[in-house]
PDB file of C-alpha atoms in Angstrom:
ATOM      1  CA  ILE A   1     -72.829  -9.704 135.179  1.00  0.00           C
ATOM      2  CA  ASN A   2     -74.179 -12.040 132.523  1.00  0.00           C
ATOM      3  CA  PRO A   3     -74.651 -10.811 128.953  1.00  0.00           C
ATOM      4  CA  ALA A   4     -78.305 -10.292 127.981  1.00  0.00           C
ATOM      5  CA  GLY A   5     -80.059 -13.590 127.443  1.00  0.00           C
ATOM      6  CA  HIS A   6     -77.344 -15.816 128.899  1.00  0.00           C
ATOM      7  CA  GLN A   7     -77.408 -17.625 132.218  1.00  0.00           C
ATOM      8  CA  SER A   8     -73.619 -17.575 132.493  1.00  0.00           C
ATOM      9  CA  VAL A   9     -70.667 -15.348 131.655  1.00  0.00           C
ATOM     10  CA  TRP A  10     -68.489 -15.858 128.603  1.00  0.00           C
ATOM     11  CA  GLY A  11     -65.506 -17.946 129.625  1.00  0.00           C
ATOM     12  CA  SER A  12     -67.499 -20.085 132.063  1.00  0.00           C
ATOM     13  CA  TRP A  13     -67.138 -23.141 129.816  1.00  0.00           C
ATOM     14  CA  PHE A  14     -64.254 -24.624 127.832  1.00  0.00           C
ATOM     15  CA  ASP A  15     -64.739 -26.761 124.721  1.00  0.00           C
ATOM     16  CA  SER A  16     -61.777 -29.106 125.124  1.00  0.00           C
ATOM     17  CA  ASP A  17     -62.318 -30.663 121.681  1.00  0.00           C
ATOM     18  CA  ARG A  18     -61.898 -27.331 119.908  1.00  0.00           C
ATOM     19  CA  GLY A  19     -59.806 -25.485 122.503  1.00  0.00           C
ATOM     20  CA  LEU A  20     -62.286 -22.614 122.777  1.00  0.00           C
ATOM     21  CA  TRP A  21     -63.862 -20.769 125.715  1.00  0.00           C
ATOM     22  CA  GLY A  22     -67.566 -20.003 125.729  1.00  0.00           C
ATOM     23  CA  PHE A  23     -70.823 -19.725 127.671  1.00  0.00           C
ATOM     24  CA  ALA A  24     -71.642 -22.634 130.032  1.00  0.00           C
ATOM     25  CA  CYS A  25     -75.386 -22.071 129.561  1.00  0.00           C
ATOM     26  CA  CYS A  26     -75.583 -22.791 125.827  1.00  0.00           C
ATOM     27  CA  LYS A  27     -72.064 -23.929 124.946  1.00  0.00           C
ATOM     28  CA  ALA A  28     -71.684 -21.090 122.430  1.00  0.00           C
ATOM     29  CA  THR A  29     -68.014 -20.220 121.875  1.00  0.00           C
ATOM     30  CA  SER A  30     -68.481 -16.736 120.428  1.00  0.00           C
ATOM     31  CA  LYS A  31     -68.610 -13.703 122.729  1.00  0.00           C
ATOM     32  CA  ASP A  32     -71.246 -12.298 120.365  1.00  0.00           C
ATOM     33  CA  ALA A  33     -73.452 -15.407 120.523  1.00  0.00           C
ATOM     34  CA  PRO A  34     -77.177 -14.639 120.430  1.00  0.00           C
ATOM     35  CA  ALA A  35     -79.212 -14.988 123.585  1.00  0.00           C
ATOM     36  CA  CYS A  36     -79.989 -18.566 124.503  1.00  0.00           C
ATOM     37  CA  THR A  37     -82.632 -20.505 126.311  1.00  0.00           C
ATOM     38  CA  SER A  38     -80.360 -22.480 128.544  1.00  0.00           C
ATOM     39  CA  LEU A  39     -81.088 -25.792 130.169  1.00  0.00           C
ATOM     40  CA  PRO A  40     -82.387 -24.979 133.646  1.00  0.00           C
ATOM     41  CA  THR A  41     -79.897 -25.916 136.352  1.00  0.00           C
ATOM     42  CA  PRO A  42     -81.003 -26.610 139.935  1.00  0.00           C
ATOM     43  CA  GLN A  43     -80.182 -22.971 140.760  1.00  0.00           C
ATOM     44  CA  THR A  44     -82.032 -21.454 137.788  1.00  0.00           C
ATOM     45  CA  GLN A  45     -84.930 -23.874 138.139  1.00  0.00           C
ATOM     46  CA  GLU A  46     -85.570 -22.608 141.654  1.00  0.00           C
ATOM     47  CA  ALA A  47     -85.674 -19.062 140.324  1.00  0.00           C
ATOM     48  CA  LEU A  48     -88.348 -19.900 137.736  1.00  0.00           C
ATOM     49  CA  PRO A  49     -91.960 -19.172 138.636  1.00  0.00           C
ATOM     50  CA  GLU A  50     -94.162 -22.234 139.147  1.00  0.00           C
ATOM     51  CA  SER A  51     -96.434 -21.085 136.340  1.00  0.00           C
ATOM     52  CA  GLY A  52     -94.249 -22.960 133.912  1.00  0.00           C
ATOM     53  CA  THR A  53     -91.620 -20.598 132.591  1.00  0.00           C
ATOM     54  CA  LYS A  54     -89.322 -23.476 131.911  1.00  0.00           C
ATOM     55  CA  LYS A  55     -91.534 -22.673 128.936  1.00  0.00           C
ATOM     56  CA  ASP A  56     -89.449 -22.433 125.866  1.00  0.00           C
ATOM     57  CA  PHE A  57     -87.144 -25.298 126.653  1.00  0.00           C
ATOM     58  CA  GLU A  58     -89.970 -27.775 127.143  1.00  0.00           C
ATOM     59  CA  THR A  59     -92.808 -26.413 125.058  1.00  0.00           C
ATOM     60  CA  THR A  60     -91.239 -24.764 122.023  1.00  0.00           C
ATOM     61  CA  TRP A  61     -89.408 -26.781 119.395  1.00  0.00           C
ATOM     62  CA  ARG A  62     -86.114 -25.226 118.344  1.00  0.00           C
ATOM     63  CA  PRO A  63     -84.284 -26.401 115.203  1.00  0.00           C
ATOM     64  CA  ARG A  64     -80.709 -27.717 115.244  1.00  0.00           C
ATOM     65  CA  GLU A  65     -79.452 -24.434 113.774  1.00  0.00           C
ATOM     66  CA  ASP A  66     -80.389 -22.653 117.024  1.00  0.00           C
ATOM     67  CA  PHE A  67     -77.664 -24.562 118.867  1.00  0.00           C
ATOM     68  CA  GLU A  68     -73.934 -24.187 118.521  1.00  0.00           C
ATOM     69  CA  THR A  69     -73.310 -27.742 119.725  1.00  0.00           C
ATOM     70  CA  SER A  70     -75.009 -31.013 118.946  1.00  0.00           C
ATOM     71  CA  GLU A  71     -75.130 -31.711 122.688  1.00  0.00           C
ATOM     72  CA  GLY A  72     -77.264 -28.620 123.286  1.00  0.00           C
ATOM     73  CA  PHE A  73     -79.668 -29.704 120.565  1.00  0.00           C
ATOM     74  CA  VAL A  74     -79.857 -33.291 121.868  1.00  0.00           C
ATOM     75  CA  VAL A  75     -80.632 -32.048 125.377  1.00  0.00           C
ATOM     76  CA  HIS A  76     -83.315 -29.682 124.072  1.00  0.00           C
ATOM     77  CA  ALA A  77     -84.902 -32.311 121.799  1.00  0.00           C
ATOM     78  CA  SER A  78     -84.910 -34.953 124.525  1.00  0.00           C
ATOM     79  CA  ILE A  79     -86.545 -32.677 127.088  1.00  0.00           C
ATOM     80  CA  TYR A  80     -89.039 -31.371 124.519  1.00  0.00           C
ATOM     81  CA  LEU A  81     -90.057 -34.898 123.446  1.00  0.00           C
ATOM     82  CA  ALA A  82     -90.353 -36.164 127.029  1.00  0.00           C
ATOM     83  CA  PHE A  83     -92.501 -33.128 127.877  1.00  0.00           C
ATOM     84  CA  GLN A  84     -94.690 -33.753 124.812  1.00  0.00           C
ATOM     85  CA  TRP A  85     -95.185 -37.383 125.888  1.00  0.00           C
ATOM     86  CA  LEU A  86     -96.499 -36.239 129.269  1.00  0.00           C
ATOM     87  CA  LYS A  87     -98.609 -33.466 127.736  1.00  0.00           C
ATOM     88  CA  CYS A  88    -100.220 -35.785 125.151  1.00  0.00           C
ATOM     89  CA  LEU A  89    -100.873 -38.372 127.835  1.00  0.00           C
ATOM     90  CA  GLN A  90    -102.553 -35.805 130.081  1.00  0.00           C
ATOM     91  CA  ASP A  91    -104.682 -34.235 127.357  1.00  0.00           C
ATOM     92  CA  GLY A  92    -105.829 -37.622 126.018  1.00  0.00           C
ATOM     93  CA  THR A  93    -104.319 -37.408 122.527  1.00  0.00           C
ATOM     94  CA  LEU A  94    -101.854 -40.220 123.241  1.00  0.00           C
ATOM     95  CA  SER A  95    -104.467 -42.667 124.512  1.00  0.00           C
ATOM     96  CA  ALA A  96    -106.508 -42.039 121.350  1.00  0.00           C
ATOM     97  CA  ARG A  97    -103.552 -43.219 119.226  1.00  0.00           C
ATOM     98  CA  ALA A  98    -102.025 -45.896 121.470  1.00  0.00           C
ATOM     99  CA  ASP A  99    -103.615 -48.885 119.657  1.00  0.00           C
ATOM    100  CA  CYS A 100    -100.901 -48.867 117.011  1.00  0.00           C
ATOM    101  CA  PHE A 101     -98.260 -49.836 119.589  1.00  0.00           C
ATOM    102  CA  ASP A 102     -97.352 -53.260 120.909  1.00  0.00           C
ATOM    103  CA  VAL A 103     -99.221 -54.040 124.150  1.00  0.00           C
ATOM    104  CA  ASP A 104     -96.044 -53.809 126.294  1.00  0.00           C
ATOM    105  CA  VAL A 105     -95.062 -50.478 124.741  1.00  0.00           C
ATOM    106  CA  ARG A 106     -98.621 -49.215 125.186  1.00  0.00           C
ATOM    107  CA  LYS A 107     -98.478 -49.978 128.941  1.00  0.00           C
ATOM    108  CA  VAL A 108     -95.431 -47.744 129.300  1.00  0.00           C
ATOM    109  CA  LEU A 109     -96.709 -44.995 126.982  1.00  0.00           C
ATOM    110  CA  LEU A 110     -99.984 -44.756 128.874  1.00  0.00           C
ATOM    111  CA  SER A 111     -98.348 -44.606 132.291  1.00  0.00           C
ATOM    112  CA  GLU A 112     -98.262 -41.074 133.666  1.00  0.00           C
ATOM    113  CA  GLN A 113     -95.740 -42.211 136.257  1.00  0.00           C
ATOM    114  CA  ALA A 114     -93.415 -43.467 133.494  1.00  0.00           C
ATOM    115  CA  ALA A 115     -93.823 -40.211 131.536  1.00  0.00           C
ATOM    116  CA  LYS A 116     -93.082 -38.040 134.589  1.00  0.00           C
ATOM    117  CA  GLU A 117     -90.112 -40.162 135.609  1.00  0.00           C
ATOM    118  CA  SER A 118     -88.729 -40.072 132.062  1.00  0.00           C
ATOM    119  CA  LEU A 119     -89.037 -36.293 131.887  1.00  0.00           C
ATOM    120  CA  GLU A 120     -87.188 -35.882 135.183  1.00  0.00           C
ATOM    121  CA  GLN A 121     -84.471 -38.351 134.179  1.00  0.00           C
ATOM    122  CA  VAL A 122     -83.987 -36.680 130.785  1.00  0.00           C
ATOM    123  CA  LYS A 123     -83.598 -33.320 132.558  1.00  0.00           C
ATOM    124  CA  LYS A 124     -81.136 -34.879 135.002  1.00  0.00           C
ATOM    125  CA  PHE A 125     -79.143 -36.383 132.139  1.00  0.00           C
ATOM    126  CA  GLY A 126     -79.169 -32.999 130.374  1.00  0.00           C
ATOM    127  CA  ARG A 127     -77.756 -31.300 133.469  1.00  0.00           C
ATOM    128  CA  ARG A 128     -75.061 -33.973 133.738  1.00  0.00           C
ATOM    129  CA  LEU A 129     -74.190 -33.548 130.068  1.00  0.00           C
ATOM    130  CA  ASP A 130     -74.113 -29.780 130.577  1.00  0.00           C
ATOM    131  CA  ASP A 131     -71.780 -30.196 133.562  1.00  0.00           C
ATOM    132  CA  GLY A 132     -69.549 -32.667 131.745  1.00  0.00           C
ATOM    133  CA  LYS A 133     -70.454 -35.459 134.202  1.00  0.00           C
ATOM    134  CA  VAL A 134     -71.584 -38.022 131.636  1.00  0.00           C
ATOM    135  CA  PRO A 135     -69.660 -41.315 131.693  1.00  0.00           C
ATOM    136  CA  GLN A 136     -67.006 -41.424 128.973  1.00  0.00           C
ATOM    137  CA  LYS A 137     -68.755 -44.347 127.190  1.00  0.00           C
ATOM    138  CA  LEU A 138     -71.907 -42.264 126.709  1.00  0.00           C
ATOM    139  CA  ALA A 139     -70.057 -39.127 125.666  1.00  0.00           C
ATOM    140  CA  GLN A 140     -68.356 -40.768 122.668  1.00  0.00           C
TER     141      GLN A 140
END
């Protein structure tokens, strides 16, 4: 049984740098940690309705103070910004402001395929970071 608001049980993750056990979903190391909005894993993503209840992680900005670890914040910020890129591209606000970018940058920014691919790759990287499967060079 998971505590309210957590996707994992306390003790499902170990912070080897600090020698503390915690929640795998948000990397909090306190048993009394507040509920989190965890990074969707392949298992939890399947359980989410298609109507977009990945909601908070992609569409709501959360400040650094909401995260116990810098990794959790970096994952959230990266997914949020990649989602915003796609959203602004689709609603036309990005194309209205694209003139200020170099022509090569503008080609990428205005590509829906590039925005979608980036969002998926940022999510994939976030899952790998969450699972501790990031190459050592990138984790330092």
